[in-house]
XYZ file of C-alpha atoms in Angstrom:
154
model
C 52.554 123.656 276.721
C 49.238 123.192 274.963
C 46.737 125.972 275.690
C 43.449 125.006 277.262
C 40.430 126.934 276.100
C 37.151 125.516 277.378
C 34.882 124.794 274.403
C 31.761 125.375 276.496
C 32.890 128.951 277.210
C 33.543 129.553 273.522
C 30.125 128.212 272.601
C 28.460 130.262 275.335
C 30.191 133.472 274.223
C 29.200 132.959 270.585
C 25.624 132.236 271.608
C 25.512 135.308 273.846
C 27.043 137.521 271.136
C 24.483 136.198 268.674
C 21.632 136.949 271.059
C 23.055 140.409 271.715
C 23.189 141.059 267.962
C 19.591 139.937 267.519
C 18.510 142.134 270.436
C 20.349 145.134 268.987
C 18.814 144.710 265.539
C 15.315 144.339 266.990
C 15.778 147.440 269.156
C 17.127 149.458 266.232
C 14.192 148.463 264.046
C 11.723 149.267 266.804
C 13.307 152.655 267.514
C 13.453 153.397 263.795
C 9.736 152.675 263.491
C 8.932 154.910 266.456
C 11.122 157.708 265.105
C 9.461 157.472 261.696
C 5.996 157.723 263.232
C 7.066 160.724 265.316
C 8.687 162.394 262.312
C 5.590 161.871 260.192
C 3.435 163.415 262.915
C 5.733 166.417 263.199
C 5.980 166.838 259.417
C 2.228 167.061 259.270
C 2.446 169.944 261.721
C 5.080 171.632 259.519
C 7.955 171.352 262.028
C 11.375 169.901 261.367
C 12.124 167.155 263.876
C 15.212 167.508 265.996
C 16.821 164.123 266.368
C 18.743 163.509 269.556
C 20.308 160.149 270.108
C 21.113 159.144 273.644
C 23.611 156.373 274.264
C 22.068 153.095 275.350
C 21.903 152.413 279.078
C 24.287 149.504 278.550
C 26.960 151.546 276.750
C 29.548 150.941 279.498
C 29.042 147.197 279.223
C 29.263 147.441 275.444
C 32.610 149.243 275.717
C 33.883 146.604 278.127
C 32.758 143.867 275.733
C 34.624 145.599 272.896
C 37.764 145.718 275.054
C 37.371 142.025 275.898
C 37.020 141.142 272.215
C 40.269 143.014 271.505
C 42.090 141.188 274.292
C 40.722 137.844 273.081
C 41.799 138.645 269.523
C 45.366 139.082 270.719
C 45.605 136.395 273.403
C 43.915 133.557 271.542
C 46.009 134.120 268.418
C 49.133 134.352 270.581
C 48.320 130.959 272.055
C 47.756 129.265 268.711
C 43.987 128.973 268.688
C 44.053 129.206 264.861
C 40.952 131.403 264.888
C 42.436 134.044 262.602
C 40.266 137.157 262.502
C 37.371 135.592 264.417
C 37.321 138.091 267.308
C 37.798 141.084 265.024
C 34.908 139.750 262.921
C 32.771 139.406 266.065
C 33.560 143.033 266.854
C 32.473 144.051 263.354
C 29.268 142.038 263.782
C 28.601 143.768 267.094
C 29.080 147.207 265.522
C 26.858 146.255 262.585
C 24.127 145.026 264.935
C 24.338 147.989 267.323
C 24.498 150.660 264.614
C 26.132 153.142 267.013
C 26.608 156.834 266.293
C 30.003 157.767 264.854
C 31.386 158.868 268.242
C 30.139 155.674 269.926
C 31.574 153.533 267.147
C 34.918 155.305 267.505
C 34.815 154.595 271.259
C 34.019 150.917 270.627
C 36.919 150.604 268.172
C 39.227 152.392 270.626
C 38.167 149.985 273.397
C 38.863 146.981 271.129
C 42.298 148.383 270.257
C 43.018 149.170 273.918
C 42.259 145.548 274.845
C 44.471 144.269 272.036
C 47.411 146.603 272.698
C 47.214 146.331 276.468
C 47.717 142.589 276.384
C 50.256 142.770 273.556
C 52.422 144.858 275.891
C 52.073 142.398 278.778
C 52.151 138.999 277.059
C 54.829 138.351 274.447
C 54.490 134.565 274.540
C 51.790 132.067 275.341
C 52.150 131.023 278.958
C 49.898 130.067 281.854
C 48.959 133.681 282.746
C 48.065 134.449 279.099
C 45.873 131.344 278.881
C 44.207 132.158 282.202
C 43.554 135.750 281.091
C 41.977 134.516 277.833
C 39.771 132.067 279.731
C 38.683 134.780 282.167
C 37.848 137.082 279.253
C 35.783 134.329 277.636
C 33.787 133.948 280.847
C 33.405 137.695 281.412
C 32.472 138.348 277.774
C 29.861 135.605 277.941
C 28.341 137.150 281.075
C 28.213 140.642 279.601
C 26.859 139.539 276.216
C 24.121 137.517 277.924
C 23.328 140.187 280.521
C 22.658 143.023 278.076
C 19.622 141.465 276.341
C 18.451 139.845 279.587
C 18.606 143.086 281.535
C 17.681 145.646 278.900
C 15.660 143.530 276.469
C 11.982 142.779 276.548
């Protein structure tokens, strides 16, 4: 049985992940600029700034996307997609673009691993359900990666 992975879904997911990365970098730079201005203002007053970082409003979606990337990493390699470390690399790119706090990064990595291990326990060989799950994850990942910058971006 030859696995069927729709190319248009792959292309859409990569495009959405790329846009999400660009959005994350732009937000980080903008927030960094604002924080620097605030810190400079407070330093002039002689106070030490207290930095509190709140998780982004889309953190739940980000965790789900990390879990999807883990599941895709397992399922697509299981079904012979010959993509190697592609999905793990996409996860690394997402972390690099988001620049999460250490606890958030640990949660993202745990979600990726949960997605990978969860499907490794269920699917030991490439079959119709494994292919269908991978295709559904491609579609869901594309939706989430596109929704984050559309909903929370400018």
